[in-house]
Short mmCIF file of N, CA and C in Angstrom, two decimals:
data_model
loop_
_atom_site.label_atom_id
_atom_site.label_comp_id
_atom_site.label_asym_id
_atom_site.label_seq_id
_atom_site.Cartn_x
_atom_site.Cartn_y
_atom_site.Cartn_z
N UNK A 291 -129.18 13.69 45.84
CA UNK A 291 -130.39 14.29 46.35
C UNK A 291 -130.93 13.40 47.47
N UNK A 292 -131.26 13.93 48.47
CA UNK A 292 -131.63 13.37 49.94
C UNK A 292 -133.04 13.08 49.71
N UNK A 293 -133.77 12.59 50.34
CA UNK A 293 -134.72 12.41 50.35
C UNK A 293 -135.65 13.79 50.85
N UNK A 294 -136.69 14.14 49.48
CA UNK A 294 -137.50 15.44 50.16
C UNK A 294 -138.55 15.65 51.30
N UNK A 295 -138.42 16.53 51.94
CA UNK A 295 -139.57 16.59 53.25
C UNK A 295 -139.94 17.52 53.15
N UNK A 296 -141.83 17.24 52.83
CA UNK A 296 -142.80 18.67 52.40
C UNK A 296 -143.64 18.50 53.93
N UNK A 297 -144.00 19.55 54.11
CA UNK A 297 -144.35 20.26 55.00
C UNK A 297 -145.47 21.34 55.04
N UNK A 298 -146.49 21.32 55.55
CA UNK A 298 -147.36 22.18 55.69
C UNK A 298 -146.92 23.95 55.51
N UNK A 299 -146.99 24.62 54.91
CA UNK A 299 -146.27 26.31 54.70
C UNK A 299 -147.38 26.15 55.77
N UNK A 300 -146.40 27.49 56.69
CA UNK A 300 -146.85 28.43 57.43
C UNK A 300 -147.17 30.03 57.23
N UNK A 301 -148.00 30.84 57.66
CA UNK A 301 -147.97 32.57 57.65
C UNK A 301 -146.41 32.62 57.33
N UNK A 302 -144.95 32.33 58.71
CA UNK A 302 -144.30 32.77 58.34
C UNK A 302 -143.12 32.46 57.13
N UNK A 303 -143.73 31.15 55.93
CA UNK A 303 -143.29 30.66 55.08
C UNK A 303 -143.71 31.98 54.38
N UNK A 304 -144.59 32.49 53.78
CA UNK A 304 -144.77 33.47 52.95
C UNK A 304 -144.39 34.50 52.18
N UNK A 305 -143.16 35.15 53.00
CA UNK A 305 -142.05 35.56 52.30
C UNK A 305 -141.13 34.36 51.54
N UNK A 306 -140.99 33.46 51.70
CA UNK A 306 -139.93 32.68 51.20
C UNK A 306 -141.07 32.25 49.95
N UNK A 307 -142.14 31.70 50.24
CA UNK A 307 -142.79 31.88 48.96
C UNK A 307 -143.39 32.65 47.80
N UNK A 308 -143.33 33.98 48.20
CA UNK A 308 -142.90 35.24 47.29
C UNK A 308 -141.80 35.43 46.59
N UNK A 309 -141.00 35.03 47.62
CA UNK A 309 -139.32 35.17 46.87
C UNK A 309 -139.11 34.47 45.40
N UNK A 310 -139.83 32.97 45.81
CA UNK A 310 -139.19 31.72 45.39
C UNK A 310 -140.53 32.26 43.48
N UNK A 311 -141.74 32.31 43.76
CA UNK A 311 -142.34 32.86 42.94
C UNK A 311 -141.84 34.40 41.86
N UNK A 312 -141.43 35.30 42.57
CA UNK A 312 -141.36 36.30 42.27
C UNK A 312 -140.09 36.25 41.16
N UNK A 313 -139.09 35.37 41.76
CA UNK A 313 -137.89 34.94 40.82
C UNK A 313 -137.97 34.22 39.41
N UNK A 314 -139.15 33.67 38.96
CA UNK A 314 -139.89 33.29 37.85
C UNK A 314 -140.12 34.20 36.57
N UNK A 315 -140.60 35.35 37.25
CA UNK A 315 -141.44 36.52 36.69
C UNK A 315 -140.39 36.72 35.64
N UNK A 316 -138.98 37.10 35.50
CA UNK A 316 -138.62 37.65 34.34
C UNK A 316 -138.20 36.49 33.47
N UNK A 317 -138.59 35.33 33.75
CA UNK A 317 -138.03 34.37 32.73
C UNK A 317 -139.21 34.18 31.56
N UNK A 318 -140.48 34.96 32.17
CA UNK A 318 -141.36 34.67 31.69
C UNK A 318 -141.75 33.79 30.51
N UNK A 319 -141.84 32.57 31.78
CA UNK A 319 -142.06 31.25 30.88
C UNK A 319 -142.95 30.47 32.23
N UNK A 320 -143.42 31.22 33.14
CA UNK A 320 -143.75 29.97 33.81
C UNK A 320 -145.45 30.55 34.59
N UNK A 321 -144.98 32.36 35.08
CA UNK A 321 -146.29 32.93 34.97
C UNK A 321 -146.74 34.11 34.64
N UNK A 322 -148.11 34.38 34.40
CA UNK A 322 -148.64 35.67 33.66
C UNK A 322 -148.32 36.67 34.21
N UNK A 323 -147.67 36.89 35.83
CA UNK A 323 -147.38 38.17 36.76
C UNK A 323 -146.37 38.62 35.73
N UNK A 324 -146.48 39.93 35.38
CA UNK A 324 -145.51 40.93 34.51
C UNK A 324 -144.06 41.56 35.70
N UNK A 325 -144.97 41.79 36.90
CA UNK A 325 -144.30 42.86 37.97
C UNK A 325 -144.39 41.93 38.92
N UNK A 326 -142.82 41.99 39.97
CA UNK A 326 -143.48 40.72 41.04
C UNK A 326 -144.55 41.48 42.04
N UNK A 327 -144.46 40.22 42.78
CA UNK A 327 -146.24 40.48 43.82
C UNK A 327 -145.45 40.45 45.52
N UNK A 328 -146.24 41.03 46.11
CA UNK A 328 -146.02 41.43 47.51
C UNK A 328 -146.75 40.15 48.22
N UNK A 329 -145.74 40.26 49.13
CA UNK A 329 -146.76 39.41 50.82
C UNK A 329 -148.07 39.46 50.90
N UNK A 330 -148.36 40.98 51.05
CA UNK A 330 -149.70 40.80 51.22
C UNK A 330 -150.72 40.77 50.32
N UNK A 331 -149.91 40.78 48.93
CA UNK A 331 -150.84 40.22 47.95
C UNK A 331 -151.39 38.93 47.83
N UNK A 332 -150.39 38.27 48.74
CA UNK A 332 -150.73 36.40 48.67
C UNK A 332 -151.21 36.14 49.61
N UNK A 333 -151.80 36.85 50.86
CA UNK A 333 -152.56 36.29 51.72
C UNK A 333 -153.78 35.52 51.43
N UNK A 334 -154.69 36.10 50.83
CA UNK A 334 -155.69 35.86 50.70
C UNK A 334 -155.53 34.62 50.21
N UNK A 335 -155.07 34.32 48.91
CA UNK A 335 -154.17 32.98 48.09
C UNK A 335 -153.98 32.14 49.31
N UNK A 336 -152.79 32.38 50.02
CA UNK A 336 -152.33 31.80 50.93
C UNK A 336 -153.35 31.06 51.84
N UNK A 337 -154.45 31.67 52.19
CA UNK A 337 -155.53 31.51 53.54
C UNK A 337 -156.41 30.48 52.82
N UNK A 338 -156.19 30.25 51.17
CA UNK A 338 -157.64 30.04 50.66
C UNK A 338 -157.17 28.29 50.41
N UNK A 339 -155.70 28.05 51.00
CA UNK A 339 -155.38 26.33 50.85
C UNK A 339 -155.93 26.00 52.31
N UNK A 340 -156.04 24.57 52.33
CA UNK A 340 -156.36 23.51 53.40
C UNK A 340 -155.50 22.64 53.60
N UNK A 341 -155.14 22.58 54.66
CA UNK A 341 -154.11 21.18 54.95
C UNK A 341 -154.62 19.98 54.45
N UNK A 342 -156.12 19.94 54.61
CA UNK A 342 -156.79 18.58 54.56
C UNK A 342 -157.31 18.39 53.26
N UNK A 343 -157.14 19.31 52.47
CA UNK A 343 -157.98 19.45 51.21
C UNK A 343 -157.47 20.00 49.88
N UNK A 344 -156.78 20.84 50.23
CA UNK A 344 -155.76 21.88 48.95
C UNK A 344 -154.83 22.28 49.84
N UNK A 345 -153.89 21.29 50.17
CA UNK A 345 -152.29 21.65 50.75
C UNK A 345 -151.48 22.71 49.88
N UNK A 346 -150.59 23.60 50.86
CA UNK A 346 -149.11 24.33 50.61
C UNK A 346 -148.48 23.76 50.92
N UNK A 347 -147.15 23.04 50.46
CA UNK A 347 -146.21 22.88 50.93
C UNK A 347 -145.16 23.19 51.14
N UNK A 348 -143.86 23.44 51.96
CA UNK A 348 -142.43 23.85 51.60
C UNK A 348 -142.57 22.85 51.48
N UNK A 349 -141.31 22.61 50.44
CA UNK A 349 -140.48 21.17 50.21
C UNK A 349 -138.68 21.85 50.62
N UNK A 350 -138.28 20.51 51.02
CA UNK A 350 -136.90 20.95 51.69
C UNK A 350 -136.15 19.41 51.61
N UNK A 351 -134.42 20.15 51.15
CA UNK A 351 -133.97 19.15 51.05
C UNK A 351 -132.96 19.23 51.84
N UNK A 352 -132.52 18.02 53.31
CA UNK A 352 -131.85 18.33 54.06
C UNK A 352 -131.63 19.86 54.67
N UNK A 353 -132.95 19.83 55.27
CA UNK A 353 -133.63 21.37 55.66
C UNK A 353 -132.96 22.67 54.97
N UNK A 354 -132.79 21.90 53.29
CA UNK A 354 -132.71 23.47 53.09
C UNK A 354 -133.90 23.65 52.26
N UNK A 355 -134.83 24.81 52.23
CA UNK A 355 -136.25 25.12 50.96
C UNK A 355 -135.62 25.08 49.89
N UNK A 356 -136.49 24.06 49.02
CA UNK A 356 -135.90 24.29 47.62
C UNK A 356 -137.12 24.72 47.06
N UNK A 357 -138.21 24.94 47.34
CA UNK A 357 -139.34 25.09 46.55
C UNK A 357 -140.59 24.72 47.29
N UNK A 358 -141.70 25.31 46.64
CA UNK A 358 -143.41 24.86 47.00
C UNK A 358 -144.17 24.35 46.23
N UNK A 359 -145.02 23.58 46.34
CA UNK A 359 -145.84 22.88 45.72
C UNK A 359 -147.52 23.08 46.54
N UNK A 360 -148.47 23.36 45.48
CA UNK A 360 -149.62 23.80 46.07
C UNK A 360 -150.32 23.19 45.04
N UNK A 361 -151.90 22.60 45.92
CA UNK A 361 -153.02 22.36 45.10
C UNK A 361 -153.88 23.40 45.64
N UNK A 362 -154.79 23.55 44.24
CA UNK A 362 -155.66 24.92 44.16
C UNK A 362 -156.70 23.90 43.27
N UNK A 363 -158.28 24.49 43.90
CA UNK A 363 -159.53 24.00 43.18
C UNK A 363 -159.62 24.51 41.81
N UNK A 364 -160.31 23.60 40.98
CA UNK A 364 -160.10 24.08 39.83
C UNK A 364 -161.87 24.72 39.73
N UNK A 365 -161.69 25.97 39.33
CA UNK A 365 -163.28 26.57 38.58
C UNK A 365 -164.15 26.68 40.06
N UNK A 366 -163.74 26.43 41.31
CA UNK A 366 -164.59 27.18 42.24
C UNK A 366 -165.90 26.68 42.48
N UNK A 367 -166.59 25.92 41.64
CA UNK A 367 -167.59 25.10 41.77
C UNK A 367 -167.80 24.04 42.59
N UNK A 368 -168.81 23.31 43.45
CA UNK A 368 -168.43 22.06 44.04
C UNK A 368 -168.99 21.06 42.66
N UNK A 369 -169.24 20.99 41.55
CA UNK A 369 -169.02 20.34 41.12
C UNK A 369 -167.25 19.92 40.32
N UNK A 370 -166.82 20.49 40.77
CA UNK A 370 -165.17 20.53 40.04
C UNK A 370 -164.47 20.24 41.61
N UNK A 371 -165.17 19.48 42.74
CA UNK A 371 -164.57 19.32 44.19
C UNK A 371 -163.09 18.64 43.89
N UNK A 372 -163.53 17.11 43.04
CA UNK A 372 -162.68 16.27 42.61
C UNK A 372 -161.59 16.65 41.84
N UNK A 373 -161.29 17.85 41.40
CA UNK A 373 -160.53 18.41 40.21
C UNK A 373 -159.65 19.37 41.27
N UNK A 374 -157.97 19.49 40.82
CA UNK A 374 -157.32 20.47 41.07
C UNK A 374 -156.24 20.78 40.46
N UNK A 375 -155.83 22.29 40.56
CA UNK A 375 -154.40 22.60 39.70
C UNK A 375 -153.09 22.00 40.44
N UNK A 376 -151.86 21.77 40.13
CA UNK A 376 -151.06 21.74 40.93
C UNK A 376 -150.01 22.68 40.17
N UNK A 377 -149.45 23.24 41.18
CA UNK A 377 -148.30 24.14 41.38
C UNK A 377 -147.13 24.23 41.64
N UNK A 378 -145.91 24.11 41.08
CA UNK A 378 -144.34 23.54 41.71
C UNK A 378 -143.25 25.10 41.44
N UNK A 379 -143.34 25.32 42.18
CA UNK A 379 -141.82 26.42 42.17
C UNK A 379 -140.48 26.64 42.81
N UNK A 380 -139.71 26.19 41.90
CA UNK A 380 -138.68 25.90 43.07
C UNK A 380 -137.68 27.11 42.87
N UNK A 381 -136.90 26.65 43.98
CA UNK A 381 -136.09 28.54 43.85
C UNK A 381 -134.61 27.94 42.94
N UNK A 382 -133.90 29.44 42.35
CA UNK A 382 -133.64 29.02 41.73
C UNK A 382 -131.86 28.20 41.47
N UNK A 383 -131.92 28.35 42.40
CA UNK A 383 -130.58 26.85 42.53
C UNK A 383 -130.90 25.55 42.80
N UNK A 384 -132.49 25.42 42.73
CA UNK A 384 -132.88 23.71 42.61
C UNK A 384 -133.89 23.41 41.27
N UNK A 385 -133.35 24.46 40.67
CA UNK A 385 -133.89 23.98 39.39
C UNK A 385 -132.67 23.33 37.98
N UNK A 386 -133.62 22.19 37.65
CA UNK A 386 -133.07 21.77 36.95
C UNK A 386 -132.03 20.37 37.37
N UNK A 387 -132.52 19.82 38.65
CA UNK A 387 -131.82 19.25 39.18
C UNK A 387 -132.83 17.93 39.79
N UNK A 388 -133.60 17.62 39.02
CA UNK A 388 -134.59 16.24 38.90
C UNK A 388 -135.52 16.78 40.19
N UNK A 389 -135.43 18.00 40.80
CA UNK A 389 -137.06 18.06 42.03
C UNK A 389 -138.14 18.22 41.95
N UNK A 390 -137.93 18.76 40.67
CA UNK A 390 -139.80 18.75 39.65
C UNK A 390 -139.71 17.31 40.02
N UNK A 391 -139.35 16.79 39.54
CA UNK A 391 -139.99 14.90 39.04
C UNK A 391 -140.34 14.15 40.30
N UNK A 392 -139.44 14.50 41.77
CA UNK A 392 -139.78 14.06 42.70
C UNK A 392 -140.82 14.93 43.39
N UNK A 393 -141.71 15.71 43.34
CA UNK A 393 -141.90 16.73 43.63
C UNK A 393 -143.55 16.31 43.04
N UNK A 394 -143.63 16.26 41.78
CA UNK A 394 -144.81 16.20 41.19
C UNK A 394 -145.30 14.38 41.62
N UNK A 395 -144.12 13.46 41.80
CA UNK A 395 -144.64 12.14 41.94
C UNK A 395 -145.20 11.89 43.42
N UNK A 396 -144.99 12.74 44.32
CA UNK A 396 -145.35 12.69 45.28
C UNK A 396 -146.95 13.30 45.43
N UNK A 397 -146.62 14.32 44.73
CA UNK A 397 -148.16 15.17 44.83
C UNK A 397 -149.30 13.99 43.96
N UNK A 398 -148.67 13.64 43.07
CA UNK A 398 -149.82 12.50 42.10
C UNK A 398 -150.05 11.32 43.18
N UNK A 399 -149.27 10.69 44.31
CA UNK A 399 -149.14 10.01 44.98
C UNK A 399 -150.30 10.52 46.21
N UNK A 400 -150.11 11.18 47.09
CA UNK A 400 -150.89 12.24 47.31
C UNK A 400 -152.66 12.56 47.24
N UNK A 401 -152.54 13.10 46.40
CA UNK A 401 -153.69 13.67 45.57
C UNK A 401 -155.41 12.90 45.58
N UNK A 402 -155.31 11.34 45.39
CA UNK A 402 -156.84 11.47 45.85
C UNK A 402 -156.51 11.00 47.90
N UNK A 403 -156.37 11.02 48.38
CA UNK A 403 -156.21 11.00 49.83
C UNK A 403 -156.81 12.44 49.80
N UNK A 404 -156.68 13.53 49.47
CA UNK A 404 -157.49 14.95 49.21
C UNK A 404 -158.30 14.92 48.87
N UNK A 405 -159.26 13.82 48.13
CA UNK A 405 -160.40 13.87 47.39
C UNK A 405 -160.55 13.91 45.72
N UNK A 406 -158.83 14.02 45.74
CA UNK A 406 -158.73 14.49 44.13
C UNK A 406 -158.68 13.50 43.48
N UNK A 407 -159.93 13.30 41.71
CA UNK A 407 -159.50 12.44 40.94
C UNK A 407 -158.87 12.81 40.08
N UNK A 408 -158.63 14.19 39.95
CA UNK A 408 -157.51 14.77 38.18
C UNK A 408 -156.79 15.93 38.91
N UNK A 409 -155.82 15.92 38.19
CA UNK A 409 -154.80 17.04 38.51
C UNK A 409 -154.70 17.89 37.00
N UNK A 410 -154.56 18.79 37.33
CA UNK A 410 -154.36 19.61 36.39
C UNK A 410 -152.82 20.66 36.11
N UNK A 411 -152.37 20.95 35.51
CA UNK A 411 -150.94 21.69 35.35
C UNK A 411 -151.50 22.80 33.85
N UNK A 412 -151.25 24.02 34.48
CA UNK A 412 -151.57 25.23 33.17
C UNK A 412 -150.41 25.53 33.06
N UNK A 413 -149.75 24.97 31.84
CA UNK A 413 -148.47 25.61 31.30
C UNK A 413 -148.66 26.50 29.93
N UNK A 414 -147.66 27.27 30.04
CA UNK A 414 -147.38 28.64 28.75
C UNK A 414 -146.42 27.00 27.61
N UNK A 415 -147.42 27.37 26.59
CA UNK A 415 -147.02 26.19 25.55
C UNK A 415 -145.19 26.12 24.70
N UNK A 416 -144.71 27.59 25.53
CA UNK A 416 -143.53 27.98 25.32
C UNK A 416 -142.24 26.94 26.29
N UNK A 417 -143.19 26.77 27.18
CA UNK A 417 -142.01 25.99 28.94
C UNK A 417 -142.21 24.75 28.42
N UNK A 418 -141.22 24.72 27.87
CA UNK A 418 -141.20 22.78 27.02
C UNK A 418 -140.29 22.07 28.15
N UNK A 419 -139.51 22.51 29.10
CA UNK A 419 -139.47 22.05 30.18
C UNK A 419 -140.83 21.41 31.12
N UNK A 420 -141.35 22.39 31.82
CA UNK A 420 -142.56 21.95 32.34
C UNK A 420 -143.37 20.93 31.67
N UNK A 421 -143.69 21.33 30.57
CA UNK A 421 -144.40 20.59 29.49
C UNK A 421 -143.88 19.03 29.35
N UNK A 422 -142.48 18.81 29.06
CA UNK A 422 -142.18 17.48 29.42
C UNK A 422 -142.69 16.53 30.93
N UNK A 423 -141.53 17.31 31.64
CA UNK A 423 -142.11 17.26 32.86
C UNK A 423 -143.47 16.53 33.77
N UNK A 424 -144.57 17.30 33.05
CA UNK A 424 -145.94 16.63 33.67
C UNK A 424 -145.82 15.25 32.57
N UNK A 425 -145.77 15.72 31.13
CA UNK A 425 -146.19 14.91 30.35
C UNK A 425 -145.26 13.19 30.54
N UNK A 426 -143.70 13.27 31.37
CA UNK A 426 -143.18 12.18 31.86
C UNK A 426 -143.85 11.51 32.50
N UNK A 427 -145.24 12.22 33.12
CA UNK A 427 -145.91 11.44 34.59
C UNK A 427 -147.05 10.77 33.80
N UNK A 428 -147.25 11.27 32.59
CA UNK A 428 -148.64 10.44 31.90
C UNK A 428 -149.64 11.44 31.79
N UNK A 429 -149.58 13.07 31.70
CA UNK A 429 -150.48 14.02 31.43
C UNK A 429 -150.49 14.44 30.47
N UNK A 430 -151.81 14.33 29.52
CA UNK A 430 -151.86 15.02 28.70
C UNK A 430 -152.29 16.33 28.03
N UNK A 431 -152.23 16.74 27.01
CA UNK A 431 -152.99 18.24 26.72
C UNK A 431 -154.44 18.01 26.61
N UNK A 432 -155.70 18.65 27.76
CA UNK A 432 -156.74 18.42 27.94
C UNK A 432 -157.77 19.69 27.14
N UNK A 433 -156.65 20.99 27.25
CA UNK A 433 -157.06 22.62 26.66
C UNK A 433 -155.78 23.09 26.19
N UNK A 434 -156.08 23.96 24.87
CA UNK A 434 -155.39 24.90 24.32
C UNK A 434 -155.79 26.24 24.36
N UNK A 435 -155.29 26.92 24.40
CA UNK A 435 -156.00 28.63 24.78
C UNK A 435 -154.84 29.30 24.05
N UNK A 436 -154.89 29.38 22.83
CA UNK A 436 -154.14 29.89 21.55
C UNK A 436 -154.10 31.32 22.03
N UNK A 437 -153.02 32.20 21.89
CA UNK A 437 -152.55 33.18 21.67
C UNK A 437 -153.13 34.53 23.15
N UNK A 438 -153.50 33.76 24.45
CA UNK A 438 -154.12 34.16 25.33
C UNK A 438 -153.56 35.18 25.93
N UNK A 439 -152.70 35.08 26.11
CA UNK A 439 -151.53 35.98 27.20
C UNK A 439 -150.28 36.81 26.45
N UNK A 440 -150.23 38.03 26.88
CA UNK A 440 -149.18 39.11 26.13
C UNK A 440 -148.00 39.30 27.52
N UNK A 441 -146.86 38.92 26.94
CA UNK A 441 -145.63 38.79 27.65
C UNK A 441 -144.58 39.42 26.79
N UNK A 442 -144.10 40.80 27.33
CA UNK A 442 -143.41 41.72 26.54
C UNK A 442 -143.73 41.77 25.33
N UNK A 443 -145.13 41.82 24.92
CA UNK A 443 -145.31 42.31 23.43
C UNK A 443 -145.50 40.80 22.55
N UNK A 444 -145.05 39.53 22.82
CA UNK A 444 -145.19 38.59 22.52
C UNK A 444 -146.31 37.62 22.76
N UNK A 445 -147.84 37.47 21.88
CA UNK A 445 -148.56 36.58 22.40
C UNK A 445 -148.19 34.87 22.70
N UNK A 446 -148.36 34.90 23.73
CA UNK A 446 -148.40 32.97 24.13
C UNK A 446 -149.45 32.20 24.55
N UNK A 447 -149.68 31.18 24.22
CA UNK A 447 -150.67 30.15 24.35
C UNK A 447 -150.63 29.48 25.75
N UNK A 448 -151.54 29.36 26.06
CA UNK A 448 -151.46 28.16 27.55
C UNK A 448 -152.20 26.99 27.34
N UNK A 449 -151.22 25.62 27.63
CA UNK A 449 -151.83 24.47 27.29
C UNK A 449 -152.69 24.18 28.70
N UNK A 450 -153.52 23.28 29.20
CA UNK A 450 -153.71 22.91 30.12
C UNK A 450 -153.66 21.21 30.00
N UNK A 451 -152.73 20.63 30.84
CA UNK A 451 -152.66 19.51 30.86
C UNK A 451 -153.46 18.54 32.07
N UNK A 452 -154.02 17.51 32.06
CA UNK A 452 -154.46 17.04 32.92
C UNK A 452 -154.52 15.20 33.05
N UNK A 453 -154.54 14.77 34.14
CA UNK A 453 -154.27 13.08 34.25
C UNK A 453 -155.24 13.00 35.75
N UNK A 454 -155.67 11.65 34.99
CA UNK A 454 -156.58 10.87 36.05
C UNK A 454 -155.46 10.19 36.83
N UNK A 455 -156.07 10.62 37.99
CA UNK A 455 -155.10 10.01 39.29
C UNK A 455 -156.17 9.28 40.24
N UNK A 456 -157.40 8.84 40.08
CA UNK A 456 -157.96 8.30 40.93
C UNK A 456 -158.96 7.77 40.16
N UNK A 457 -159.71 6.53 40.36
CA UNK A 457 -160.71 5.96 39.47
C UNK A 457 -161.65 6.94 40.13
#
């Protein structure tokens, strides 16, 4: 593995980040979308990150996209300024192949230069992948939300994990 280079997403990243999302949906283990989602369903999403504040990124390895990584405010409040989710999706021939780990250490690396002192990760308590994953970096379970979400008829829980990344 080369060394990764993330990059500001552009408008015309947007399809590739639909794609890379939308390919998730039937493993359903990673998000609540039942049906995938359109382009122009993610604009708004898309418009609502900051370079300077709540980055998109492509990530690319030896310019090829393997995936995005996004911070999103948590709860919309300016008292929650300091607080954000982070987001990793990679497509799916770079999964499983250690880019979560480089991927998330960068963003924790990252992260208060944005202002951020906690990161947050909402995983389905089922993705014991993911779930390791953050929890390798030193995050722990901060919320449980028992039996929240119906995925083919099956209720699942969402943990929310979270780690101080900035005094």
């Amino acid at each position: 593995m080369a060394a990764l280079t993330f990059r500001h997403a552009t408008q015309q990243d947007l399809p590739t980040i639909v794609a890379i999302y939308n390919s998730v949906i039937p493993g359903r283990m990673v998000t609540a979308d039942t049906e995938p989602v359109s382009v122009e369903s993610k604009l708004t999403w898309f418009n609502n990150h900051n370079p300077q504040k709540r980055p998109l990124y492509i990530v690319t390895d030896n310019n090829n996209i393997i995936g995005w990584v996004s911070l999103e405010s948590f709860y919309g409040r300016p008292a929650y300024n300091q607080t954000a989710e982070v987001s990793i999706y990679l497509d799916e021939a770079a999964r499983g192949k250690g880019y979560g780990k480089e991927i998330l250490k960068t963003i924790i690396d990252q992260a208060p230069a944005f202002g951020i002192k906690s990161l947050l990760g909402y995983i389905f308590a089922h993705n014991e992948p993911s779930l390791k994953l953050f929890k390798s970096f030193g995050f722990e379970q901060w919320a449980l939300f028992p039996n929240v979400a119906v995925l083919d008829g099956v209720e699942r829980s969402l943990i929310i994990v979270g780690k101080r990344v900035a005094p």
